[in-house]
mmCIF file of C-alpha atoms in Angstrom:
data_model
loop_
_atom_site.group_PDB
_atom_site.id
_atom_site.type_symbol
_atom_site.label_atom_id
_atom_site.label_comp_id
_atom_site.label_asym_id
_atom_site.label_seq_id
_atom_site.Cartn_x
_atom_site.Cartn_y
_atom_site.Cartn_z
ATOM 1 C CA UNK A 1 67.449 -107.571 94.463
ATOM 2 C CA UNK A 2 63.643 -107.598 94.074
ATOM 3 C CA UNK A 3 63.331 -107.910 98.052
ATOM 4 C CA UNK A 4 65.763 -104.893 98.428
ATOM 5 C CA UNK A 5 63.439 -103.247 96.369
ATOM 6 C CA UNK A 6 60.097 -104.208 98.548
ATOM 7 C CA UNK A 7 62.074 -103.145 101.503
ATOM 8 C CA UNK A 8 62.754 -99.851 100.055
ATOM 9 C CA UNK A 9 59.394 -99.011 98.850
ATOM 10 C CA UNK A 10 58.121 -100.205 101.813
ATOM 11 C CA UNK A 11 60.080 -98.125 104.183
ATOM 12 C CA UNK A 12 60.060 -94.907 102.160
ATOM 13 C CA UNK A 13 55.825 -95.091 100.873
ATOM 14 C CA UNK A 14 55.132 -95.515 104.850
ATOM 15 C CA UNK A 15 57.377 -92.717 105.728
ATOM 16 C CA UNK A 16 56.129 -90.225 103.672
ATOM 17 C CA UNK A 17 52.802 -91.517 104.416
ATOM 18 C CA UNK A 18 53.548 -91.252 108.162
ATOM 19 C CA UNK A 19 54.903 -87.252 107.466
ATOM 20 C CA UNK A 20 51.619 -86.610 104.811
ATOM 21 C CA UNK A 21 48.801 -87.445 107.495
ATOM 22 C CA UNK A 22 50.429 -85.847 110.682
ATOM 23 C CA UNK A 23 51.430 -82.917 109.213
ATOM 24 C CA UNK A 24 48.098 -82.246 106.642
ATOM 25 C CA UNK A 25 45.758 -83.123 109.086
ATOM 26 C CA UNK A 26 47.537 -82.557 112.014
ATOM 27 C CA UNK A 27 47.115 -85.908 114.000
ATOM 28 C CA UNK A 28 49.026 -87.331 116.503
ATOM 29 C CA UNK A 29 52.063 -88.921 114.952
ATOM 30 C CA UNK A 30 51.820 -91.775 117.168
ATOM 31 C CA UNK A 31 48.737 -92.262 116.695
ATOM 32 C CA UNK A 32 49.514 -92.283 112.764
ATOM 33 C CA UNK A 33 52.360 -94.558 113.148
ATOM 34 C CA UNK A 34 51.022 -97.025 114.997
ATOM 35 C CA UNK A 35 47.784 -96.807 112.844
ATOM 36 C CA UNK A 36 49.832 -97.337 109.826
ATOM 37 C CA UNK A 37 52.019 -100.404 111.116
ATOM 38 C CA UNK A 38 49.111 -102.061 112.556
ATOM 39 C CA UNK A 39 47.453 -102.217 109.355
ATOM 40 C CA UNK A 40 50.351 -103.461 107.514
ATOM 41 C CA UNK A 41 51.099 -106.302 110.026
ATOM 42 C CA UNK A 42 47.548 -107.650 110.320
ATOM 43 C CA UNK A 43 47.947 -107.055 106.128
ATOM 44 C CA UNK A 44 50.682 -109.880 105.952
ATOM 45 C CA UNK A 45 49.575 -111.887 108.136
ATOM 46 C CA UNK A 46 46.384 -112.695 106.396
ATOM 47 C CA UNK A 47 48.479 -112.919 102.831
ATOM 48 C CA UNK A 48 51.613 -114.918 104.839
ATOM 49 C CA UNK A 49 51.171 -118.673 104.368
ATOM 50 C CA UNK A 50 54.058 -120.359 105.759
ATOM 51 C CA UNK A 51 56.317 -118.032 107.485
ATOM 52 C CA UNK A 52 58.285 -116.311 104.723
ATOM 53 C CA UNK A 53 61.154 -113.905 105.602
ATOM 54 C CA UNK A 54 60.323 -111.186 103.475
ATOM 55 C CA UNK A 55 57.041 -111.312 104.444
ATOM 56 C CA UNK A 56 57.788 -110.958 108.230
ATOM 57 C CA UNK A 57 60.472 -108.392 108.046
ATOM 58 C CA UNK A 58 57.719 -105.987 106.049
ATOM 59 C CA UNK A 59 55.884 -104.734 109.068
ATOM 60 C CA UNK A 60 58.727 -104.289 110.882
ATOM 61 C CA UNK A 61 59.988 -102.232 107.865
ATOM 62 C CA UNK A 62 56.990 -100.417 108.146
ATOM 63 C CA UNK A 63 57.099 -99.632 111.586
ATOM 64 C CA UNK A 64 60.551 -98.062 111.261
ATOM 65 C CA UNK A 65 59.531 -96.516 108.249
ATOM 66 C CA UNK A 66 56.425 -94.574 110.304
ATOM 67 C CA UNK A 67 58.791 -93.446 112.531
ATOM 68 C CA UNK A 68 60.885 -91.723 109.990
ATOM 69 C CA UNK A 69 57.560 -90.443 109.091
ATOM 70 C CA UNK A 70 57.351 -88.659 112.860
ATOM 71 C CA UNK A 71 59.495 -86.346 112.481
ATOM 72 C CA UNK A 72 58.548 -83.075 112.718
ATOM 73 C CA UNK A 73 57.660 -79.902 110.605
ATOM 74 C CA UNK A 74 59.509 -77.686 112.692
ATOM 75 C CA UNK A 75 62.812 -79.764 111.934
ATOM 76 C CA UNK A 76 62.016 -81.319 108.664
ATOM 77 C CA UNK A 77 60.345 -78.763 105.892
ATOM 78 C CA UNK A 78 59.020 -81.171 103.509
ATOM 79 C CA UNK A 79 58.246 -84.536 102.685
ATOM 80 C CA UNK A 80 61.136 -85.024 99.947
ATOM 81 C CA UNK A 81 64.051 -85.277 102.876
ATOM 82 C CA UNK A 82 61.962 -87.598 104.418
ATOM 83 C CA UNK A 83 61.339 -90.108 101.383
ATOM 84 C CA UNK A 84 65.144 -89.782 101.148
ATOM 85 C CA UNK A 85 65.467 -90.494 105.185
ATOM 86 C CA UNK A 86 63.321 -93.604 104.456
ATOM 87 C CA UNK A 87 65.238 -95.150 101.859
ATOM 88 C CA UNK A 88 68.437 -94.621 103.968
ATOM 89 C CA UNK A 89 66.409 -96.486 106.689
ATOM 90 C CA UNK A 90 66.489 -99.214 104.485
ATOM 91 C CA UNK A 91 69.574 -99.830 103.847
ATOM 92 C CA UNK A 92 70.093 -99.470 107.421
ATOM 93 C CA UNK A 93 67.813 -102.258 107.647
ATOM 94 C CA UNK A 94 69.040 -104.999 105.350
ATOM 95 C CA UNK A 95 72.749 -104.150 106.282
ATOM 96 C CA UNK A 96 71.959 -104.076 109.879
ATOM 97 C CA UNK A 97 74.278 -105.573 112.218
ATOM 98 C CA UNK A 98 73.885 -109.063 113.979
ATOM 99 C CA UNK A 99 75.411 -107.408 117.051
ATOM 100 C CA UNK A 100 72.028 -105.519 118.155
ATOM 101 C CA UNK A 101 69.795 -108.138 116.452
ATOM 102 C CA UNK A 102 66.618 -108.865 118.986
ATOM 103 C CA UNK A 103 67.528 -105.631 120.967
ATOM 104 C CA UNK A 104 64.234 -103.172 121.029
ATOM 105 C CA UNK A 105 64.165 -100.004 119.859
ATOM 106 C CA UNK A 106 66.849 -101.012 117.725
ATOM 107 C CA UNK A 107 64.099 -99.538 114.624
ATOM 108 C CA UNK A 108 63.707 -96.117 116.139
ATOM 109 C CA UNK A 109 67.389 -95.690 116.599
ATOM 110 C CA UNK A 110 67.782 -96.375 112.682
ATOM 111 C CA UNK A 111 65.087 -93.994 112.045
ATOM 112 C CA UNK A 112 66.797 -91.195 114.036
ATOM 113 C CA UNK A 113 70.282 -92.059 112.213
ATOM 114 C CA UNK A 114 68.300 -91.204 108.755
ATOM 115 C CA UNK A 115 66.532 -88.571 109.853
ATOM 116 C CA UNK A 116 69.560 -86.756 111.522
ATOM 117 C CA UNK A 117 71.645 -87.641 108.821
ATOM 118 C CA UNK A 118 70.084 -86.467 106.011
ATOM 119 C CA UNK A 119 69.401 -83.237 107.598
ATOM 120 C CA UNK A 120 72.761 -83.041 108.260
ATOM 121 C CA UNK A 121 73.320 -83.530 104.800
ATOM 122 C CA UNK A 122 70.954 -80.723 103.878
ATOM 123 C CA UNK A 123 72.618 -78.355 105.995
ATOM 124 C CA UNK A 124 76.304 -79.358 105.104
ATOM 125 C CA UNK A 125 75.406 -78.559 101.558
ATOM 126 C CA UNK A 126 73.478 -74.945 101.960
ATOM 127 C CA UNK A 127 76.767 -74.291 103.618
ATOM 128 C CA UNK A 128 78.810 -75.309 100.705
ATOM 129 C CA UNK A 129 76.384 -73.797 97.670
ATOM 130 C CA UNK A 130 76.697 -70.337 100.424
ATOM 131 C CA UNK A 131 80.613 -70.314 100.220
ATOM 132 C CA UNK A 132 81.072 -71.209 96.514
ATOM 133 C CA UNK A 133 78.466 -68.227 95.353
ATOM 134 C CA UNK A 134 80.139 -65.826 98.011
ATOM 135 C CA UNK A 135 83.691 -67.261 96.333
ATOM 136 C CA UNK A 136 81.937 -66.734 92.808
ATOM 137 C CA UNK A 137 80.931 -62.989 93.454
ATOM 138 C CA UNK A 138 84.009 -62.117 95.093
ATOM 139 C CA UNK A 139 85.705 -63.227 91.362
ATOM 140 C CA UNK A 140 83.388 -61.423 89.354
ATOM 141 C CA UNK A 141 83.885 -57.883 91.392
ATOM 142 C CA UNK A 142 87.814 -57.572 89.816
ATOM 143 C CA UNK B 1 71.401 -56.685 155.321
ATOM 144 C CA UNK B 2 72.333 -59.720 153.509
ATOM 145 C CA UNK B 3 68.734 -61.635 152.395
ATOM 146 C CA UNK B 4 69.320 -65.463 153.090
ATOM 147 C CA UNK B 5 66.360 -66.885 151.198
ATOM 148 C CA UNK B 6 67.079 -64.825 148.383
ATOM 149 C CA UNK B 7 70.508 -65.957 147.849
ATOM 150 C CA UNK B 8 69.768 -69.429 148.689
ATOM 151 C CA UNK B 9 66.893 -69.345 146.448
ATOM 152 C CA UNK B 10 69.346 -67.771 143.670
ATOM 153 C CA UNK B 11 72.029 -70.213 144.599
ATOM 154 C CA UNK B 12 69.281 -73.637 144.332
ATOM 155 C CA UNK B 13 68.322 -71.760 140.531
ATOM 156 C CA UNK B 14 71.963 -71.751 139.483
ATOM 157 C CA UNK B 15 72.544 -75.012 140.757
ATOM 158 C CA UNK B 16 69.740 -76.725 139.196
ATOM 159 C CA UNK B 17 69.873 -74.716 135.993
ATOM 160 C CA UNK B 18 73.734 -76.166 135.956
ATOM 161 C CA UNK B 19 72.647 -79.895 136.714
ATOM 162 C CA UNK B 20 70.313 -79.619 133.835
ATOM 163 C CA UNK B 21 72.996 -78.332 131.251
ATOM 164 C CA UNK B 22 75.299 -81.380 132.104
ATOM 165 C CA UNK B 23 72.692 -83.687 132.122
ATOM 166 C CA UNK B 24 71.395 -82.549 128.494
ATOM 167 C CA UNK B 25 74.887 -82.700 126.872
ATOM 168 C CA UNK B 26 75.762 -85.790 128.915
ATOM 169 C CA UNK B 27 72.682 -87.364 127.246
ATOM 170 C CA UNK B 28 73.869 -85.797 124.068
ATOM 171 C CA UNK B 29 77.044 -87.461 124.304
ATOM 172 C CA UNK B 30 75.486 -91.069 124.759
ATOM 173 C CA UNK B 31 72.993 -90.500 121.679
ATOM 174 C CA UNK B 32 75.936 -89.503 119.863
ATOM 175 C CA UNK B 33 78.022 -92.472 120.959
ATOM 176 C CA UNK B 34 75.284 -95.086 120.366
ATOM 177 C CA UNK B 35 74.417 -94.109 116.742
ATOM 178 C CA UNK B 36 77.906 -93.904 116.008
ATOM 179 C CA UNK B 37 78.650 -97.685 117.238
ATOM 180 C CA UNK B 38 75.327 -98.682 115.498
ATOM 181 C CA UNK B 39 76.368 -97.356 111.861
ATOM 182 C CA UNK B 40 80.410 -98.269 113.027
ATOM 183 C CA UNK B 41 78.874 -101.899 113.409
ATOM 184 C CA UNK B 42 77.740 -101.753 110.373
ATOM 185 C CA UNK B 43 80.617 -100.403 108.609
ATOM 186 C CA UNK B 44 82.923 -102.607 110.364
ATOM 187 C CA UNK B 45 80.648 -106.229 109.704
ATOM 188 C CA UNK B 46 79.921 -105.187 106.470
ATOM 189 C CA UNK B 47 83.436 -103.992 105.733
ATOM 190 C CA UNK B 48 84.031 -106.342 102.391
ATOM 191 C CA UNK B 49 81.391 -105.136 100.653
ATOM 192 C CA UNK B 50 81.332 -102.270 98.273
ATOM 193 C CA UNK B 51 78.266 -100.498 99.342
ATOM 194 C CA UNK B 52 80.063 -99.861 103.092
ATOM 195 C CA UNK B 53 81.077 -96.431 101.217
ATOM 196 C CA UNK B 54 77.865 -95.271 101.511
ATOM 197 C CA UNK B 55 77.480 -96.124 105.105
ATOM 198 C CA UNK B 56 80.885 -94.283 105.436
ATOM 199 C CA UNK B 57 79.008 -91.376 103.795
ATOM 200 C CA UNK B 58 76.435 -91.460 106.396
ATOM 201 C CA UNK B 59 78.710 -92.072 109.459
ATOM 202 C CA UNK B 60 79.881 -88.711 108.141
ATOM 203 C CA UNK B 61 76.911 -86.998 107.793
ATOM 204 C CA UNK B 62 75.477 -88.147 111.325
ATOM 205 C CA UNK B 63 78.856 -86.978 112.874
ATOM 206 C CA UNK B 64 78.130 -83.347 110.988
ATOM 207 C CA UNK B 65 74.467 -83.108 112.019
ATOM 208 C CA UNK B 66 75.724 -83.020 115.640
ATOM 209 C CA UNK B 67 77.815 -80.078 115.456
ATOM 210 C CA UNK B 68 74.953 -77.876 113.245
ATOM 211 C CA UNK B 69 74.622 -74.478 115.640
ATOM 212 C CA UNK B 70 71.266 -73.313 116.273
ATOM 213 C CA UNK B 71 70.464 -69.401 116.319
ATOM 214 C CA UNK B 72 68.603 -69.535 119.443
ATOM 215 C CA UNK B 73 70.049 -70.479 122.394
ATOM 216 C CA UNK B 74 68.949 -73.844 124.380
ATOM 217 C CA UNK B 75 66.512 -74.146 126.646
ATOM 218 C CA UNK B 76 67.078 -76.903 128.732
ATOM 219 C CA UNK B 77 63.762 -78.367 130.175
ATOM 220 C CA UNK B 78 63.284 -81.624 132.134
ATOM 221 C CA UNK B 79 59.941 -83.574 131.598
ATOM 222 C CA UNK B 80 57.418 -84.747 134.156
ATOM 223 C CA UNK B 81 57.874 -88.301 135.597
ATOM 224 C CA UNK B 82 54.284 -88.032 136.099
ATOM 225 C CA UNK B 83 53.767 -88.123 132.533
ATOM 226 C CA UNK B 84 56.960 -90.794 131.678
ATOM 227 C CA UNK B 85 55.968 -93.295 134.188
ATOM 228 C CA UNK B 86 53.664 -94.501 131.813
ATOM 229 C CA UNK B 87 56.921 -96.441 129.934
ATOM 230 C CA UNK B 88 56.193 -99.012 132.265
ATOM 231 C CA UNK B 89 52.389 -99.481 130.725
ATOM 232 C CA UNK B 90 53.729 -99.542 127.622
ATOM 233 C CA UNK B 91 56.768 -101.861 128.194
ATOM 234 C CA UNK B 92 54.421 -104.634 129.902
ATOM 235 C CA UNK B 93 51.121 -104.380 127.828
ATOM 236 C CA UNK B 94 53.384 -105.009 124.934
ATOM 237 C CA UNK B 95 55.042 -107.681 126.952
ATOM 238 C CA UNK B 96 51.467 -109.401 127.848
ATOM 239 C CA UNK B 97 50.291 -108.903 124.821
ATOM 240 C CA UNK B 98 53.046 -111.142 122.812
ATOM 241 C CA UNK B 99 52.715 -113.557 125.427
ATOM 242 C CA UNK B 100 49.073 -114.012 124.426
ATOM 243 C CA UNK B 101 50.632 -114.610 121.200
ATOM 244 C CA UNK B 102 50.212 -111.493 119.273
ATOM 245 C CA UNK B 103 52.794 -110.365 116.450
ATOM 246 C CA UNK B 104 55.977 -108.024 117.946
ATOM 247 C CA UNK B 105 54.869 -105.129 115.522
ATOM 248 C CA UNK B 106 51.131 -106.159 116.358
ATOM 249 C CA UNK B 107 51.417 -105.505 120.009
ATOM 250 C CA UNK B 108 53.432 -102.401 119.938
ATOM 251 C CA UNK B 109 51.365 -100.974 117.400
ATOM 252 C CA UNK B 110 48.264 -101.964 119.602
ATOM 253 C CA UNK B 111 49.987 -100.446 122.863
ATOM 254 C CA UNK B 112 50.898 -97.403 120.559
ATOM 255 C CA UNK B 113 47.474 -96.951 119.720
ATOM 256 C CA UNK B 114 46.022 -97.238 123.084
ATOM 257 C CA UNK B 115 48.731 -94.610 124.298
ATOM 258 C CA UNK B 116 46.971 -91.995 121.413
ATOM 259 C CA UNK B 117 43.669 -92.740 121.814
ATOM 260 C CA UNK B 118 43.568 -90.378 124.580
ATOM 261 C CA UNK B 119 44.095 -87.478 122.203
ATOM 262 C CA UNK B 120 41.486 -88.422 119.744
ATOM 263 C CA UNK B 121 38.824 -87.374 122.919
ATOM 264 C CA UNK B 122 37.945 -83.814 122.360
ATOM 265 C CA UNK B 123 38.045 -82.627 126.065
ATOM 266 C CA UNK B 124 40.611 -84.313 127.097
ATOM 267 C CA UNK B 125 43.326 -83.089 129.691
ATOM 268 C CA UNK B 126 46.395 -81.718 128.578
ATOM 269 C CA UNK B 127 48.255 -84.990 130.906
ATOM 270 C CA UNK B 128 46.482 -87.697 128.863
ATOM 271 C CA UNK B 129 47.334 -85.660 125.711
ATOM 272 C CA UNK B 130 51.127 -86.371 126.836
ATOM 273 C CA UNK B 131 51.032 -90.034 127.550
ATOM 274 C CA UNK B 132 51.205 -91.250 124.127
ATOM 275 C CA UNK B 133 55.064 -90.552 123.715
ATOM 276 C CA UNK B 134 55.951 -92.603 126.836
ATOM 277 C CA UNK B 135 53.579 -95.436 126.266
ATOM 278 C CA UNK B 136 54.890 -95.982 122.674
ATOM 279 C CA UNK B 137 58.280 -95.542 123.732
ATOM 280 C CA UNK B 138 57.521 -98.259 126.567
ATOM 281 C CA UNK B 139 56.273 -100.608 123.906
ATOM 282 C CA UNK B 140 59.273 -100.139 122.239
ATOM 283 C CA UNK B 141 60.812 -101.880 125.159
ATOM 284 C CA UNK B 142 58.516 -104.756 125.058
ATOM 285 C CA UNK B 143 59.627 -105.761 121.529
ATOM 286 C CA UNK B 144 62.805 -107.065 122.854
ATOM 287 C CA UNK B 145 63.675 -110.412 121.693
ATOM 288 C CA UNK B 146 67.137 -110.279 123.344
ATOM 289 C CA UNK B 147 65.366 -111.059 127.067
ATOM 290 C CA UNK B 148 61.790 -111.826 127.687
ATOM 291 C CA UNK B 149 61.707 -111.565 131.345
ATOM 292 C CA UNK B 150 59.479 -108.808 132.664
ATOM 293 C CA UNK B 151 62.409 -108.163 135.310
ATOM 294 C CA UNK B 152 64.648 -107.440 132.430
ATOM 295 C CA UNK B 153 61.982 -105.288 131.249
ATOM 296 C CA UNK B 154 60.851 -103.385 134.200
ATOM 297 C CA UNK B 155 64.556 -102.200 134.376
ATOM 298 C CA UNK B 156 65.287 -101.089 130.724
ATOM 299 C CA UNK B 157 61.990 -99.103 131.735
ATOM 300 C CA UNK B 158 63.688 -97.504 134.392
ATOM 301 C CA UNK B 159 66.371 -96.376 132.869
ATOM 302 C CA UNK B 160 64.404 -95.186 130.019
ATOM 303 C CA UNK B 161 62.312 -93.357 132.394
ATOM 304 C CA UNK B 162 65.036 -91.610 133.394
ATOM 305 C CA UNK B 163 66.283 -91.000 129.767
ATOM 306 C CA UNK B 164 63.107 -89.581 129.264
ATOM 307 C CA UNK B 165 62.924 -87.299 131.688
ATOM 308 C CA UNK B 166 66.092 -85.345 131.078
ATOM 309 C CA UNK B 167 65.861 -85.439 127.203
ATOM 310 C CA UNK B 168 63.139 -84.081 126.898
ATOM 311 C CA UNK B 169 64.694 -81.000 124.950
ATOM 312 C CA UNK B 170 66.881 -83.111 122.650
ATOM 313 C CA UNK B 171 66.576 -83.634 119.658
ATOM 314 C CA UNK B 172 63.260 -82.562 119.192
ATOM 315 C CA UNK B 173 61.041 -83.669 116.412
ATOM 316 C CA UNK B 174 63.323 -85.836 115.321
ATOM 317 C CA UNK B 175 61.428 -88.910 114.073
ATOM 318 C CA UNK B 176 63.297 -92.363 116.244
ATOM 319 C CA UNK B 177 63.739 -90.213 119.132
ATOM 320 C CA UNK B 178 61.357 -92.568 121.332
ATOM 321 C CA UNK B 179 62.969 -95.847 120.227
ATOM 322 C CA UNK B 180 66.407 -94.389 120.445
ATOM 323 C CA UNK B 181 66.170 -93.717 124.221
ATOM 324 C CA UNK B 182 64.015 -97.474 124.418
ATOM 325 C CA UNK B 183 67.341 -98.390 122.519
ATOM 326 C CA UNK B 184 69.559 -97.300 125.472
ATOM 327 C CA UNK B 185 67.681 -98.042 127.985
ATOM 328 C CA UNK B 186 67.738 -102.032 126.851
ATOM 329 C CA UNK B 187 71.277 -101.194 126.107
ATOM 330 C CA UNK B 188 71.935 -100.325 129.822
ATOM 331 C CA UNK B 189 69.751 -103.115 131.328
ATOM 332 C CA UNK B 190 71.678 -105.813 129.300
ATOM 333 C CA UNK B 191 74.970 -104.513 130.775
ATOM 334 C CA UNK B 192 73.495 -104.622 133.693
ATOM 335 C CA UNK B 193 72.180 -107.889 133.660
ATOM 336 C CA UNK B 194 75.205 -109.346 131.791
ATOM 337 C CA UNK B 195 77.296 -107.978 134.434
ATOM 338 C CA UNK B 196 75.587 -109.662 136.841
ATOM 339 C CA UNK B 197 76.080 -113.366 134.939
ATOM 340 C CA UNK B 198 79.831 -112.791 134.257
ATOM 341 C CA UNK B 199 79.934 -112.185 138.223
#
């Protein structure tokens, strides 16, 4: 439970970290990403002892959480679908499948599946608030 | 009088401008399909569970964000090979690098960083502004576990090369772009090279 937790935080603090930075001070988001992951993975390493799980599946978490983070302006308005995109790419990370394990890119393919998803989500339900107030003023005009 | 070159000319723009609309929803389609088996993998090992709802949830809102119209009509546009060629950098450094024992995320957040560096100089051309997508894309590449030859690698590079170069017009700005076309590109090579081992 607590680890689920980590993960979570992890994934969605680095995303929105990833999608503050690039867009405020309009950096490359590569550059950001990588910036961000590299500090985190040279971070547990010094605290890591003696190999622990959680503590070698955090950058990797954070990686995949910056690229969340990449997405741009353009297709993503603010940072709140985003946070939400990162916590879905964490579930998508502790449930992943043992069928891709090892394969790479694997992370960035998660990311996109958030990322797409949840603005899919966004659109799907402007669509619906659209047709119930068009449904609601139709009513009230009898 | 009939003008050959211009209706050749018109003919070659028609043609190409045709060849680039299948290619971009062909390359749609395979996105589509491989994020759909990823999240169907999921759903399908994790099918006992009670949380597989949500994943449901998502399957469903991944297979609506597909079909979301856009106001403006598509512009398909094919990138430089000039400019993805650099997947292959990426790819190997990354693969070098873990083989002088760095960390996975380490090195591809090293060869990421290289790729960008470029755009931190102030005059720099508008090519090495571009090279920081492929590079990290490449790197992507190099943190497969599944094969650690740099064969294997060299050809998951080519066919991301190639993945590159058509999409570059799809799904833009969408953050897991790079590492979903790395994705298919190791995808492709491990048929490949499974193929050739069944055989």
């Amino acid at each position: 439970m607590m680890e689920g937790l980590l993960v979570t935080c992890v994934a969605t603090v680095s995303a929105g970290l990833t999608y503050f930075i690039h867009t405020k001070w309009r950096l490359n988001p590569v550059l950001v990403s990588a910036a961000i992951a590299l500090l985190v993975s040279l971070f547990c390493e010094s605290v890591s002892g003696g190999g622990s799980t959680l503590i070698e599946a955090i950058p990797f978490v954070s990686l995949g959480g910056t690229f969340v983070g990449m997405s741009a302006k353009k297709k993503v308005k603010s940072i709140y679908p985003i946070l939400i995109a990162g916590f879905v790419f964490s579930l998508l990370f502790i449930r992943s499948s043992s069928l891709f394990e090892g394969f790479g890119g694997a992370l960035g393919l998660s990311a996109c599946i958030s990322v797409l998803a949840v603005t899919g989500m966004q659109k799907v339900l402007k669509k619906t608030r659209v047709t119930v107030h068009k449904r609601k003023l139709r009513k009230s005009s009898y | 009088m009939w003008d050959l070159k211009f209706l050749r000319e018109k003919i070659e723009l028609t043609f190409a401008a045709d060849l680039r609309t299948k290619t971009f929803y062909s390359l749609l389609l395979l996105i589509a399909a491989m994020q759909c088996l990823y999240v169907g993998a999921i759903v399908y090992e994790h099918s006992h569970r009670l949380e597989v709802w949500l994943f449901v949830l998502l399957f469903c809102f991944l297979i609506a964000s597909f079909f979301q119209s856009r106001k403006k009509p598509y512009t398909v546009d094919f990138d430089s090979w000039r400019v993805a060629i650099w997947v292959f950098f990426g790819s190997l450094g990354t693969w070098w690098l873990r083989e002088q024992g760095m960390g996975v995320v380490m090195a591809a957040a090293t060869m990421g960083l290289i790729g960008s560096s470029f755009t931190l100089i102030p005059r720099a051309q508008s090519y090495f502004r571009q090279i920081s997508a492929p590079v990290y894309c490449g790197a992507f590449i190099g943190m497969t576990s599944v094969q650690s030859d740099p064969v294997f690698l060299l050809l998951a590079s080519t066919f991301t090369l190639v993945l590159f170069v058509m999409g570059r017009s799809l799904i833009q700005g969408v953050g897991g772009k790079l590492g979903t076309l790395a994705f298919i590109g190791v995808i492709l090579a491990y048929g490949v090279h499974y193929s050739f081992k069944w055989i």
